[in-house]
């Protein structure tokens, strides 16, 4: 039985994570945390999701719960991940990070913490998206040059980072498969007299509208044909169940930074 604490418990993902832990017979809810000004603090975590009392109150201090749990799941904001990372390092508690939009320095700090702790750090915890990473890699290797590559993503109006972490990871997978350099070849916006498209470009198009949970398409545009590989999430429970699966998996691992490809056994051999 894995004892799991949720950081960001009052958020959209946090509430789905509470539900996913309560639904999972291999997991138990051991803590719930949000920031001090959150209306979730002081309430029972079960009541937040309409599941009735669990006896686990939402607190505003992760260090008060790390001693009682095996793993923390963080779906917050990049600066909060940084603070949560140091609380987990102090307590020797494993960490699953779902938050996106970290700076390079914050990513470096996560990698450094991975020398002491087992950490799963993934931009997307759905099994379908992680399979999609493999499908676009196969398509890019098979098609090679001659097909223009664009990544199109759509999310709800409340999302604060762009392009999505998943779209960026798709860009990394495509760049690696095509022998390109994402730093140099990514194009994040086009407007005005852009000139013709350069064949090395990997384009990113971002849509923010309404309540879209998360949609990603990779388009390979050739002459006379195009291939589109699309994943559409229709419920946050897919990310929540995947993150809980990662949390149960990571408690048995050696220190290191893993991703969902490791959890699902999809890593290319
Ligand atoms: P949200 O704004 O609804 O929730 C974030 C929660 O974190 C809020 O309750 C907020 O009060 C809390 N928070 C902020 N600072 C905090 C702190 N210092 N300590 C504790 N709690 C703090 O956002 P969301 O839609 O739930 O998304 C959260 C993050 O998860 C985003 O970065 C999003 O991109 C990412 N996300 C990742 C996946 C994935 O599969 N990896 C899926 C969906 C969303």
PDB file of C-alpha atoms and ligand atoms in Angstrom:
ATOM      1  CA  UNK A   1       0.000   0.000   0.000  1.00  0.00           C
ATOM      2  CA  UNK A   2       1.533   3.354  -1.036  1.00  0.00           C
ATOM      3  CA  UNK A   3       0.885   6.317   1.254  1.00  0.00           C
ATOM      4  CA  UNK A   4       0.402   9.305  -1.048  1.00  0.00           C
ATOM      5  CA  UNK A   5       0.240  13.063  -0.351  1.00  0.00           C
ATOM      6  CA  UNK A   6      -1.139  15.511  -2.918  1.00  0.00           C
ATOM      7  CA  UNK A   7       0.414  18.989  -3.389  1.00  0.00           C
ATOM      8  CA  UNK A   8      -2.010  21.354  -5.117  1.00  0.00           C
ATOM      9  CA  UNK A   9      -4.934  19.418  -3.626  1.00  0.00           C
ATOM     10  CA  UNK A  10      -7.458  22.210  -4.207  1.00  0.00           C
ATOM     11  CA  UNK A  11      -6.692  22.590  -7.916  1.00  0.00           C
ATOM     12  CA  UNK A  12      -8.337  21.054 -10.986  1.00  0.00           C
ATOM     13  CA  UNK A  13      -5.811  18.218 -11.063  1.00  0.00           C
ATOM     14  CA  UNK A  14      -5.497  18.033  -7.273  1.00  0.00           C
ATOM     15  CA  UNK A  15      -9.194  17.178  -6.848  1.00  0.00           C
ATOM     16  CA  UNK A  16      -8.966  14.494  -9.552  1.00  0.00           C
ATOM     17  CA  UNK A  17      -5.851  13.116  -7.815  1.00  0.00           C
ATOM     18  CA  UNK A  18      -7.651  12.876  -4.460  1.00  0.00           C
ATOM     19  CA  UNK A  19     -10.427  10.927  -6.206  1.00  0.00           C
ATOM     20  CA  UNK A  20      -7.908   8.690  -8.012  1.00  0.00           C
ATOM     21  CA  UNK A  21      -6.101   7.847  -4.734  1.00  0.00           C
ATOM     22  CA  UNK A  22      -9.391   7.120  -2.939  1.00  0.00           C
ATOM     23  CA  UNK A  23     -10.450   4.851  -5.843  1.00  0.00           C
ATOM     24  CA  UNK A  24      -7.164   2.908  -5.952  1.00  0.00           C
ATOM     25  CA  UNK A  25      -6.999  -0.169  -3.688  1.00  0.00           C
ATOM     26  CA  UNK A  26      -3.162  -0.050  -3.719  1.00  0.00           C
ATOM     27  CA  UNK A  27      -2.991   3.544  -2.456  1.00  0.00           C
ATOM     28  CA  UNK A  28      -3.988   5.440   0.635  1.00  0.00           C
ATOM     29  CA  UNK A  29      -4.358   9.210   1.045  1.00  0.00           C
ATOM     30  CA  UNK A  30      -1.780  10.339   3.599  1.00  0.00           C
ATOM     31  CA  UNK A  31      -1.766  14.113   3.124  1.00  0.00           C
ATOM     32  CA  UNK A  32      -3.127  17.036   1.119  1.00  0.00           C
ATOM     33  CA  UNK A  33      -1.522  20.463   0.753  1.00  0.00           C
ATOM     34  CA  UNK A  34      -2.327  23.755  -0.938  1.00  0.00           C
ATOM     35  CA  UNK A  35      -1.088  27.307  -0.589  1.00  0.00           C
ATOM     36  CA  UNK A  36      -2.058  29.319   2.505  1.00  0.00           C
ATOM     37  CA  UNK A  37      -4.638  31.528   0.732  1.00  0.00           C
ATOM     38  CA  UNK A  38      -6.431  28.559  -0.880  1.00  0.00           C
ATOM     39  CA  UNK A  39     -10.043  28.001   0.182  1.00  0.00           C
ATOM     40  CA  UNK A  40      -9.174  24.265   0.305  1.00  0.00           C
ATOM     41  CA  UNK A  41      -6.889  24.667   3.358  1.00  0.00           C
ATOM     42  CA  UNK A  42      -8.537  23.469   6.559  1.00  0.00           C
ATOM     43  CA  UNK A  43     -11.131  21.354   4.749  1.00  0.00           C
ATOM     44  CA  UNK A  44     -11.241  17.561   4.653  1.00  0.00           C
ATOM     45  CA  UNK A  45      -9.701  16.279   1.394  1.00  0.00           C
ATOM     46  CA  UNK A  46     -12.556  13.837   0.819  1.00  0.00           C
ATOM     47  CA  UNK A  47     -15.163  16.556   1.191  1.00  0.00           C
ATOM     48  CA  UNK A  48     -13.359  18.583  -1.516  1.00  0.00           C
ATOM     49  CA  UNK A  49     -14.336  15.892  -4.024  1.00  0.00           C
ATOM     50  CA  UNK A  50     -17.751  15.054  -2.583  1.00  0.00           C
ATOM     51  CA  UNK A  51     -16.497  11.712  -1.257  1.00  0.00           C
ATOM     52  CA  UNK A  52     -17.261  12.263   2.405  1.00  0.00           C
ATOM     53  CA  UNK A  53     -14.755  12.694   5.228  1.00  0.00           C
ATOM     54  CA  UNK A  54     -11.390  10.916   5.004  1.00  0.00           C
ATOM     55  CA  UNK A  55      -9.805  12.317   8.167  1.00  0.00           C
ATOM     56  CA  UNK A  56      -7.111  13.928   5.982  1.00  0.00           C
ATOM     57  CA  UNK A  57      -7.242  17.703   6.304  1.00  0.00           C
ATOM     58  CA  UNK A  58      -5.706  20.028   3.679  1.00  0.00           C
ATOM     59  CA  UNK A  59      -2.732  21.857   5.211  1.00  0.00           C
ATOM     60  CA  UNK A  60      -0.512  24.659   3.868  1.00  0.00           C
ATOM     61  CA  UNK A  61       2.841  23.078   4.789  1.00  0.00           C
ATOM     62  CA  UNK A  62       4.168  20.039   2.942  1.00  0.00           C
ATOM     63  CA  UNK A  63       6.923  19.421   5.523  1.00  0.00           C
ATOM     64  CA  UNK A  64       4.162  18.534   8.027  1.00  0.00           C
ATOM     65  CA  UNK A  65       3.034  15.558   5.926  1.00  0.00           C
ATOM     66  CA  UNK A  66       6.214  14.226   4.268  1.00  0.00           C
ATOM     67  CA  UNK A  67       7.029  12.134   7.370  1.00  0.00           C
ATOM     68  CA  UNK A  68       3.704  10.262   7.060  1.00  0.00           C
ATOM     69  CA  UNK A  69       3.846   9.453   3.348  1.00  0.00           C
ATOM     70  CA  UNK A  70       5.920   7.411   0.894  1.00  0.00           C
ATOM     71  CA  UNK A  71       5.450   9.719  -2.067  1.00  0.00           C
ATOM     72  CA  UNK A  72       4.222  13.227  -2.903  1.00  0.00           C
ATOM     73  CA  UNK A  73       2.360  14.003  -6.137  1.00  0.00           C
ATOM     74  CA  UNK A  74       2.915  17.642  -7.197  1.00  0.00           C
ATOM     75  CA  UNK A  75       0.482  19.373  -9.600  1.00  0.00           C
ATOM     76  CA  UNK A  76       0.991  23.020  -8.623  1.00  0.00           C
ATOM     77  CA  UNK A  77       3.114  25.804 -10.154  1.00  0.00           C
ATOM     78  CA  UNK A  78       6.836  25.710 -11.059  1.00  0.00           C
ATOM     79  CA  UNK A  79       7.952  27.762  -8.011  1.00  0.00           C
ATOM     80  CA  UNK A  80       5.926  25.501  -5.716  1.00  0.00           C
ATOM     81  CA  UNK A  81       7.562  22.412  -7.241  1.00  0.00           C
ATOM     82  CA  UNK A  82      10.928  23.887  -6.255  1.00  0.00           C
ATOM     83  CA  UNK A  83       9.838  24.263  -2.609  1.00  0.00           C
ATOM     84  CA  UNK A  84       8.221  20.815  -2.600  1.00  0.00           C
ATOM     85  CA  UNK A  85      11.412  19.318  -4.003  1.00  0.00           C
ATOM     86  CA  UNK A  86      13.431  20.558  -1.059  1.00  0.00           C
ATOM     87  CA  UNK A  87      10.808  19.338   1.474  1.00  0.00           C
ATOM     88  CA  UNK A  88      10.940  15.873  -0.154  1.00  0.00           C
ATOM     89  CA  UNK A  89      14.744  15.886  -0.222  1.00  0.00           C
ATOM     90  CA  UNK A  90      14.886  16.757   3.494  1.00  0.00           C
ATOM     91  CA  UNK A  91      12.477  13.920   4.347  1.00  0.00           C
ATOM     92  CA  UNK A  92      13.772  11.395   1.774  1.00  0.00           C
ATOM     93  CA  UNK A  93      10.280  11.138   0.235  1.00  0.00           C
ATOM     94  CA  UNK A  94       9.781  10.099  -3.410  1.00  0.00           C
ATOM     95  CA  UNK A  95       8.133  12.604  -5.743  1.00  0.00           C
ATOM     96  CA  UNK A  96       5.891  12.520  -8.815  1.00  0.00           C
ATOM     97  CA  UNK A  97       5.903  15.869 -10.657  1.00  0.00           C
ATOM     98  CA  UNK A  98       3.062  16.709 -13.025  1.00  0.00           C
ATOM     99  CA  UNK A  99       3.501  20.482 -12.967  1.00  0.00           C
ATOM    100  CA  UNK A 100       4.672  21.975 -16.281  1.00  0.00           C
ATOM    101  CA  UNK A 101       6.340  25.229 -17.343  1.00  0.00           C
ATOM    102  CA  UNK A 102       9.594  24.958 -15.319  1.00  0.00           C
ATOM    103  CA  UNK A 103      12.633  27.080 -16.211  1.00  0.00           C
ATOM    104  CA  UNK A 104      15.899  25.383 -17.186  1.00  0.00           C
ATOM    105  CA  UNK A 105      17.270  26.165 -13.687  1.00  0.00           C
ATOM    106  CA  UNK A 106      14.252  24.470 -12.095  1.00  0.00           C
ATOM    107  CA  UNK A 107      14.690  21.439 -14.372  1.00  0.00           C
ATOM    108  CA  UNK A 108      18.353  21.296 -13.356  1.00  0.00           C
ATOM    109  CA  UNK A 109      17.290  21.325  -9.673  1.00  0.00           C
ATOM    110  CA  UNK A 110      14.913  18.399 -10.310  1.00  0.00           C
ATOM    111  CA  UNK A 111      17.702  16.439 -12.014  1.00  0.00           C
ATOM    112  CA  UNK A 112      20.070  17.205  -9.114  1.00  0.00           C
ATOM    113  CA  UNK A 113      17.475  16.001  -6.565  1.00  0.00           C
ATOM    114  CA  UNK A 114      17.189  12.787  -8.598  1.00  0.00           C
ATOM    115  CA  UNK A 115      20.662  11.838  -7.355  1.00  0.00           C
ATOM    116  CA  UNK A 116      19.155  11.371  -3.865  1.00  0.00           C
ATOM    117  CA  UNK A 117      15.469  10.547  -4.523  1.00  0.00           C
ATOM    118  CA  UNK A 118      13.387   8.539  -6.965  1.00  0.00           C
ATOM    119  CA  UNK A 119      11.392  11.100  -8.988  1.00  0.00           C
ATOM    120  CA  UNK A 120       8.945  10.697 -11.863  1.00  0.00           C
ATOM    121  CA  UNK A 121       8.835  13.901 -13.931  1.00  0.00           C
ATOM    122  CA  UNK A 122       6.527  13.768 -16.933  1.00  0.00           C
ATOM    123  CA  UNK A 123       4.665  16.434 -18.894  1.00  0.00           C
ATOM    124  CA  UNK A 124       1.753  14.050 -19.358  1.00  0.00           C
ATOM    125  CA  UNK A 125       0.634  11.052 -17.281  1.00  0.00           C
ATOM    126  CA  UNK A 126      -1.913   9.605 -19.702  1.00  0.00           C
ATOM    127  CA  UNK A 127      -1.043   6.193 -21.147  1.00  0.00           C
ATOM    128  CA  UNK A 128      -2.425   7.282 -24.533  1.00  0.00           C
ATOM    129  CA  UNK A 129      -0.139  10.318 -24.804  1.00  0.00           C
ATOM    130  CA  UNK A 130       2.878   8.246 -23.834  1.00  0.00           C
ATOM    131  CA  UNK A 131       2.054   5.748 -26.565  1.00  0.00           C
ATOM    132  CA  UNK A 132       1.603   8.726 -28.923  1.00  0.00           C
ATOM    133  CA  UNK A 133       5.191   9.813 -28.156  1.00  0.00           C
ATOM    134  CA  UNK A 134       6.332   6.444 -29.561  1.00  0.00           C
ATOM    135  CA  UNK A 135       4.008   6.659 -32.589  1.00  0.00           C
ATOM    136  CA  UNK A 136       5.283  10.108 -33.624  1.00  0.00           C
ATOM    137  CA  UNK A 137       8.864   8.928 -33.172  1.00  0.00           C
ATOM    138  CA  UNK A 138       8.187   5.981 -35.514  1.00  0.00           C
ATOM    139  CA  UNK A 139       6.455   8.231 -38.047  1.00  0.00           C
ATOM    140  CA  UNK A 140       9.268  10.804 -37.998  1.00  0.00           C
ATOM    141  CA  UNK A 141      11.939   8.127 -38.513  1.00  0.00           C
ATOM    142  CA  UNK A 142       9.960   6.474 -41.330  1.00  0.00           C
ATOM    143  CA  UNK A 143       9.055   9.705 -43.153  1.00  0.00           C
ATOM    144  CA  UNK A 144      12.345  11.552 -42.645  1.00  0.00           C
ATOM    145  CA  UNK A 145      12.899  14.715 -44.690  1.00  0.00           C
ATOM    146  CA  UNK A 146      10.284  15.905 -47.161  1.00  0.00           C
ATOM    147  CA  UNK A 147       7.472  16.159 -44.637  1.00  0.00           C
ATOM    148  CA  UNK A 148       6.880  19.400 -42.735  1.00  0.00           C
ATOM    149  CA  UNK A 149       6.328  18.828 -39.010  1.00  0.00           C
ATOM    150  CA  UNK A 150       3.891  20.908 -36.956  1.00  0.00           C
ATOM    151  CA  UNK A 151       2.670  20.320 -33.393  1.00  0.00           C
ATOM    152  CA  UNK A 152      -0.789  21.732 -32.660  1.00  0.00           C
ATOM    153  CA  UNK A 153      -2.128  21.799 -29.097  1.00  0.00           C
ATOM    154  CA  UNK A 154      -5.357  23.020 -27.505  1.00  0.00           C
ATOM    155  CA  UNK A 155      -6.162  23.538 -23.804  1.00  0.00           C
ATOM    156  CA  UNK A 156      -8.691  25.276 -21.557  1.00  0.00           C
ATOM    157  CA  UNK A 157      -8.596  29.048 -20.979  1.00  0.00           C
ATOM    158  CA  UNK A 158      -7.064  28.748 -17.466  1.00  0.00           C
ATOM    159  CA  UNK A 159      -3.786  27.138 -18.576  1.00  0.00           C
ATOM    160  CA  UNK A 160      -0.878  29.464 -17.721  1.00  0.00           C
ATOM    161  CA  UNK A 161       2.026  28.058 -19.794  1.00  0.00           C
ATOM    162  CA  UNK A 162       2.420  27.675 -23.557  1.00  0.00           C
ATOM    163  CA  UNK A 163       3.134  25.617 -25.539  1.00  0.00           C
ATOM    164  CA  UNK A 164       2.064  22.776 -23.268  1.00  0.00           C
ATOM    165  CA  UNK A 165       4.736  20.620 -21.655  1.00  0.00           C
ATOM    166  CA  UNK A 166       3.393  17.733 -23.726  1.00  0.00           C
ATOM    167  CA  UNK A 167       3.794  19.693 -26.988  1.00  0.00           C
ATOM    168  CA  UNK A 168       7.373  20.580 -26.034  1.00  0.00           C
ATOM    169  CA  UNK A 169       8.124  16.921 -25.252  1.00  0.00           C
ATOM    170  CA  UNK A 170       6.642  15.987 -28.643  1.00  0.00           C
ATOM    171  CA  UNK A 171       9.009  18.540 -30.211  1.00  0.00           C
ATOM    172  CA  UNK A 172      11.963  16.962 -28.365  1.00  0.00           C
ATOM    173  CA  UNK A 173      10.968  13.475 -29.555  1.00  0.00           C
ATOM    174  CA  UNK A 174      10.594  14.699 -33.158  1.00  0.00           C
ATOM    175  CA  UNK A 175      13.874  16.645 -33.107  1.00  0.00           C
ATOM    176  CA  UNK A 176      15.732  13.614 -31.785  1.00  0.00           C
ATOM    177  CA  UNK A 177      14.185  11.277 -34.373  1.00  0.00           C
ATOM    178  CA  UNK A 178      14.921  13.714 -37.239  1.00  0.00           C
ATOM    179  CA  UNK A 179      18.423  14.703 -36.093  1.00  0.00           C
ATOM    180  CA  UNK A 180      17.384  18.321 -35.532  1.00  0.00           C
ATOM    181  CA  UNK A 181      18.047  20.835 -32.747  1.00  0.00           C
ATOM    182  CA  UNK A 182      14.846  22.077 -31.084  1.00  0.00           C
ATOM    183  CA  UNK A 183      16.575  25.218 -29.733  1.00  0.00           C
ATOM    184  CA  UNK A 184      17.376  26.256 -33.290  1.00  0.00           C
ATOM    185  CA  UNK A 185      14.566  24.697 -35.330  1.00  0.00           C
ATOM    186  CA  UNK A 186      11.446  25.360 -33.220  1.00  0.00           C
ATOM    187  CA  UNK A 187       9.103  28.111 -34.442  1.00  0.00           C
ATOM    188  CA  UNK A 188       6.546  29.202 -31.851  1.00  0.00           C
ATOM    189  CA  UNK A 189       4.685  31.939 -33.755  1.00  0.00           C
ATOM    190  CA  UNK A 190       4.225  33.147 -37.303  1.00  0.00           C
ATOM    191  CA  UNK A 191       2.857  36.510 -38.331  1.00  0.00           C
ATOM    192  CA  UNK A 192       3.331  38.969 -41.187  1.00  0.00           C
ATOM    193  CA  UNK A 193       5.769  38.393 -44.056  1.00  0.00           C
ATOM    194  CA  UNK A 194       7.419  35.219 -42.801  1.00  0.00           C
ATOM    195  CA  UNK A 195       8.980  34.052 -46.067  1.00  0.00           C
ATOM    196  CA  UNK A 196       8.657  30.438 -47.156  1.00  0.00           C
ATOM    197  CA  UNK A 197       8.727  27.699 -44.556  1.00  0.00           C
ATOM    198  CA  UNK A 198      12.196  26.235 -43.993  1.00  0.00           C
ATOM    199  CA  UNK A 199      12.123  22.455 -44.121  1.00  0.00           C
ATOM    200  CA  UNK A 200      14.002  22.033 -40.818  1.00  0.00           C
ATOM    201  CA  UNK A 201      11.381  23.916 -38.826  1.00  0.00           C
ATOM    202  CA  UNK A 202       9.331  22.197 -36.136  1.00  0.00           C
ATOM    203  CA  UNK A 203       6.308  24.460 -35.726  1.00  0.00           C
ATOM    204  CA  UNK A 204       4.147  24.835 -32.596  1.00  0.00           C
ATOM    205  CA  UNK A 205       0.600  26.184 -32.710  1.00  0.00           C
ATOM    206  CA  UNK A 206      -1.263  26.911 -29.472  1.00  0.00           C
ATOM    207  CA  UNK A 207      -5.018  27.192 -28.947  1.00  0.00           C
ATOM    208  CA  UNK A 208      -6.537  28.316 -25.610  1.00  0.00           C
ATOM    209  CA  UNK A 209     -10.322  28.068 -25.416  1.00  0.00           C
ATOM    210  CA  UNK A 210     -13.130  27.193 -23.022  1.00  0.00           C
ATOM    211  CA  UNK A 211     -12.826  23.936 -21.119  1.00  0.00           C
ATOM    212  CA  UNK A 212     -10.693  21.817 -23.496  1.00  0.00           C
ATOM    213  CA  UNK A 213      -8.949  19.243 -21.271  1.00  0.00           C
ATOM    214  CA  UNK A 214      -5.985  18.688 -23.633  1.00  0.00           C
ATOM    215  CA  UNK A 215      -5.552  17.905 -27.330  1.00  0.00           C
ATOM    216  CA  UNK A 216      -2.344  17.351 -29.304  1.00  0.00           C
ATOM    217  CA  UNK A 217      -1.860  16.722 -33.009  1.00  0.00           C
ATOM    218  CA  UNK A 218       1.414  16.152 -34.829  1.00  0.00           C
ATOM    219  CA  UNK A 219       1.018  16.890 -38.523  1.00  0.00           C
ATOM    220  CA  UNK A 220       3.491  15.521 -41.065  1.00  0.00           C
ATOM    221  CA  UNK A 221       2.703  17.508 -44.229  1.00  0.00           C
ATOM    222  CA  UNK A 222       4.100  16.108 -47.483  1.00  0.00           C
ATOM    223  CA  UNK A 223       3.361  16.861 -51.126  1.00  0.00           C
ATOM    224  CA  UNK A 224       0.064  15.266 -52.078  1.00  0.00           C
ATOM    225  CA  UNK A 225      -0.592  13.768 -48.645  1.00  0.00           C
ATOM    226  CA  UNK A 226      -0.325  14.378 -44.940  1.00  0.00           C
ATOM    227  CA  UNK A 227      -0.444  12.280 -41.792  1.00  0.00           C
ATOM    228  CA  UNK A 228      -1.934  13.550 -38.543  1.00  0.00           C
ATOM    229  CA  UNK A 229      -1.485  11.734 -35.254  1.00  0.00           C
ATOM    230  CA  UNK A 230      -3.891  13.058 -32.623  1.00  0.00           C
ATOM    231  CA  UNK A 231      -4.520  12.435 -28.950  1.00  0.00           C
ATOM    232  CA  UNK A 232      -7.545  13.947 -27.206  1.00  0.00           C
ATOM    233  CA  UNK A 233      -8.040  13.822 -23.448  1.00  0.00           C
ATOM    234  CA  UNK A 234     -11.667  14.151 -22.408  1.00  0.00           C
ATOM    235  CA  UNK A 235     -11.219  13.823 -18.628  1.00  0.00           C
ATOM    236  CA  UNK A 236      -8.471  14.827 -16.167  1.00  0.00           C
ATOM    237  CA  UNK A 237      -8.946  11.430 -14.514  1.00  0.00           C
ATOM    238  CA  UNK A 238      -6.670   9.928 -17.205  1.00  0.00           C
ATOM    239  CA  UNK A 239      -3.774  12.125 -15.932  1.00  0.00           C
ATOM    240  CA  UNK A 240      -4.727  11.520 -12.297  1.00  0.00           C
ATOM    241  CA  UNK A 241      -4.897   7.730 -12.594  1.00  0.00           C
ATOM    242  CA  UNK A 242      -1.566   7.733 -14.482  1.00  0.00           C
ATOM    243  CA  UNK A 243       0.087   9.878 -11.811  1.00  0.00           C
ATOM    244  CA  UNK A 244      -1.170   7.558  -9.040  1.00  0.00           C
ATOM    245  CA  UNK A 245       0.178   4.585 -11.024  1.00  0.00           C
ATOM    246  CA  UNK A 246       3.536   6.423 -11.255  1.00  0.00           C
ATOM    247  CA  UNK A 247       3.457   7.119  -7.492  1.00  0.00           C
ATOM    248  CA  UNK A 248       2.918   3.440  -6.651  1.00  0.00           C
ATOM    249  CA  UNK A 249       5.696   2.461  -9.106  1.00  0.00           C
ATOM    250  CA  UNK A 250       8.274   5.037  -7.954  1.00  0.00           C
ATOM    251  CA  UNK A 251       8.293   4.048  -4.278  1.00  0.00           C
ATOM    252  CA  UNK A 252      10.171   0.852  -5.183  1.00  0.00           C
ATOM    253  CA  UNK A 253      12.794   2.536  -7.381  1.00  0.00           C
ATOM    254  CA  UNK A 254      16.400   3.622  -6.833  1.00  0.00           C
ATOM    255  CA  UNK A 255      17.188   7.352  -6.910  1.00  0.00           C
ATOM    256  CA  UNK A 256      16.905   8.843 -10.393  1.00  0.00           C
ATOM    257  CA  UNK A 257      14.639  10.931 -12.612  1.00  0.00           C
ATOM    258  CA  UNK A 258      12.186   8.745 -14.508  1.00  0.00           C
ATOM    259  CA  UNK A 259       9.309   9.527 -16.828  1.00  0.00           C
ATOM    260  CA  UNK A 260       6.056   7.836 -17.789  1.00  0.00           C
ATOM    261  CA  UNK A 261       7.808   5.803 -20.495  1.00  0.00           C
ATOM    262  CA  UNK A 262       9.659   4.043 -17.636  1.00  0.00           C
ATOM    263  CA  UNK A 263       6.489   3.560 -15.571  1.00  0.00           C
ATOM    264  CA  UNK A 264       4.607   2.053 -18.529  1.00  0.00           C
ATOM    265  CA  UNK A 265       7.591   0.020 -19.789  1.00  0.00           C
ATOM    266  CA  UNK A 266       7.509   1.867 -23.138  1.00  0.00           C
ATOM    267  CA  UNK A 267      11.157   2.945 -23.125  1.00  0.00           C
ATOM    268  CA  UNK A 268      12.809   2.039 -26.447  1.00  0.00           C
ATOM    269  CA  UNK A 269      15.159  -0.894 -25.884  1.00  0.00           C
TER     270      UNK A 269
HETATM  271  P1  LIG B   1      -4.811  24.674 -10.910  1.00  0.00           P
HETATM  272  O1  LIG B   1      -4.453  26.124 -10.964  1.00  0.00           O
HETATM  273  O2  LIG B   1      -6.255  24.285 -10.986  1.00  0.00           O
HETATM  274  O3  LIG B   1      -4.227  24.001  -9.569  1.00  0.00           O
HETATM  275  C1  LIG B   1      -2.965  24.294  -9.034  1.00  0.00           C
HETATM  276  C2  LIG B   1      -3.104  24.195  -7.526  1.00  0.00           C
HETATM  277  O4  LIG B   1      -1.801  24.369  -6.951  1.00  0.00           O
HETATM  278  C3  LIG B   1      -4.008  25.300  -6.949  1.00  0.00           C
HETATM  279  O5  LIG B   1      -4.935  24.733  -6.033  1.00  0.00           O
HETATM  280  C4  LIG B   1      -3.022  26.213  -6.243  1.00  0.00           C
HETATM  281  O6  LIG B   1      -3.580  26.895  -5.132  1.00  0.00           O
HETATM  282  C5  LIG B   1      -1.952  25.206  -5.822  1.00  0.00           C
HETATM  283  N1  LIG B   1      -0.680  25.831  -5.466  1.00  0.00           N
HETATM  284  C6  LIG B   1      -0.072  26.892  -6.027  1.00  0.00           C
HETATM  285  N2  LIG B   1       1.052  27.205  -5.365  1.00  0.00           N
HETATM  286  C7  LIG B   1       1.148  26.304  -4.340  1.00  0.00           C
HETATM  287  C8  LIG B   1       2.085  26.095  -3.317  1.00  0.00           C
HETATM  288  N3  LIG B   1       3.144  26.913  -3.174  1.00  0.00           N
HETATM  289  N4  LIG B   1       1.899  25.044  -2.463  1.00  0.00           N
HETATM  290  C9  LIG B   1       0.823  24.235  -2.578  1.00  0.00           C
HETATM  291  N5  LIG B   1      -0.113  24.402  -3.545  1.00  0.00           N
HETATM  292  C10 LIG B   1       0.048  25.408  -4.418  1.00  0.00           C
HETATM  293  O7  LIG B   1      -3.979  23.995 -12.096  1.00  0.00           O
HETATM  294  P2  LIG B   1      -4.195  22.544 -12.747  1.00  0.00           P
HETATM  295  O8  LIG B   1      -5.026  22.665 -13.984  1.00  0.00           O
HETATM  296  O9  LIG B   1      -4.585  21.569 -11.688  1.00  0.00           O
HETATM  297  O10 LIG B   1      -2.712  22.239 -13.263  1.00  0.00           O
HETATM  298  C11 LIG B   1      -1.615  22.193 -12.351  1.00  0.00           C
HETATM  299  C12 LIG B   1      -0.339  21.892 -13.126  1.00  0.00           C
HETATM  300  O11 LIG B   1      -0.409  20.562 -13.649  1.00  0.00           O
HETATM  301  C13 LIG B   1      -0.084  22.795 -14.344  1.00  0.00           C
HETATM  302  O12 LIG B   1       1.303  23.056 -14.434  1.00  0.00           O
HETATM  303  C14 LIG B   1      -0.536  21.956 -15.526  1.00  0.00           C
HETATM  304  O13 LIG B   1       0.093  22.297 -16.736  1.00  0.00           O
HETATM  305  C15 LIG B   1      -0.113  20.591 -15.039  1.00  0.00           C
HETATM  306  N6  LIG B   1      -0.806  19.443 -15.664  1.00  0.00           N
HETATM  307  C16 LIG B   1      -0.022  18.370 -15.946  1.00  0.00           C
HETATM  308  C17 LIG B   1      -0.589  17.222 -16.437  1.00  0.00           C
HETATM  309  C18 LIG B   1       0.280  16.010 -16.629  1.00  0.00           C
HETATM  310  O14 LIG B   1      -0.244  14.932 -17.019  1.00  0.00           O
HETATM  311  N7  LIG B   1       1.594  16.122 -16.345  1.00  0.00           N
HETATM  312  C19 LIG B   1      -1.971  17.173 -16.696  1.00  0.00           C
HETATM  313  C20 LIG B   1      -2.755  18.291 -16.404  1.00  0.00           C
HETATM  314  C21 LIG B   1      -2.155  19.429 -15.872  1.00  0.00           C
END
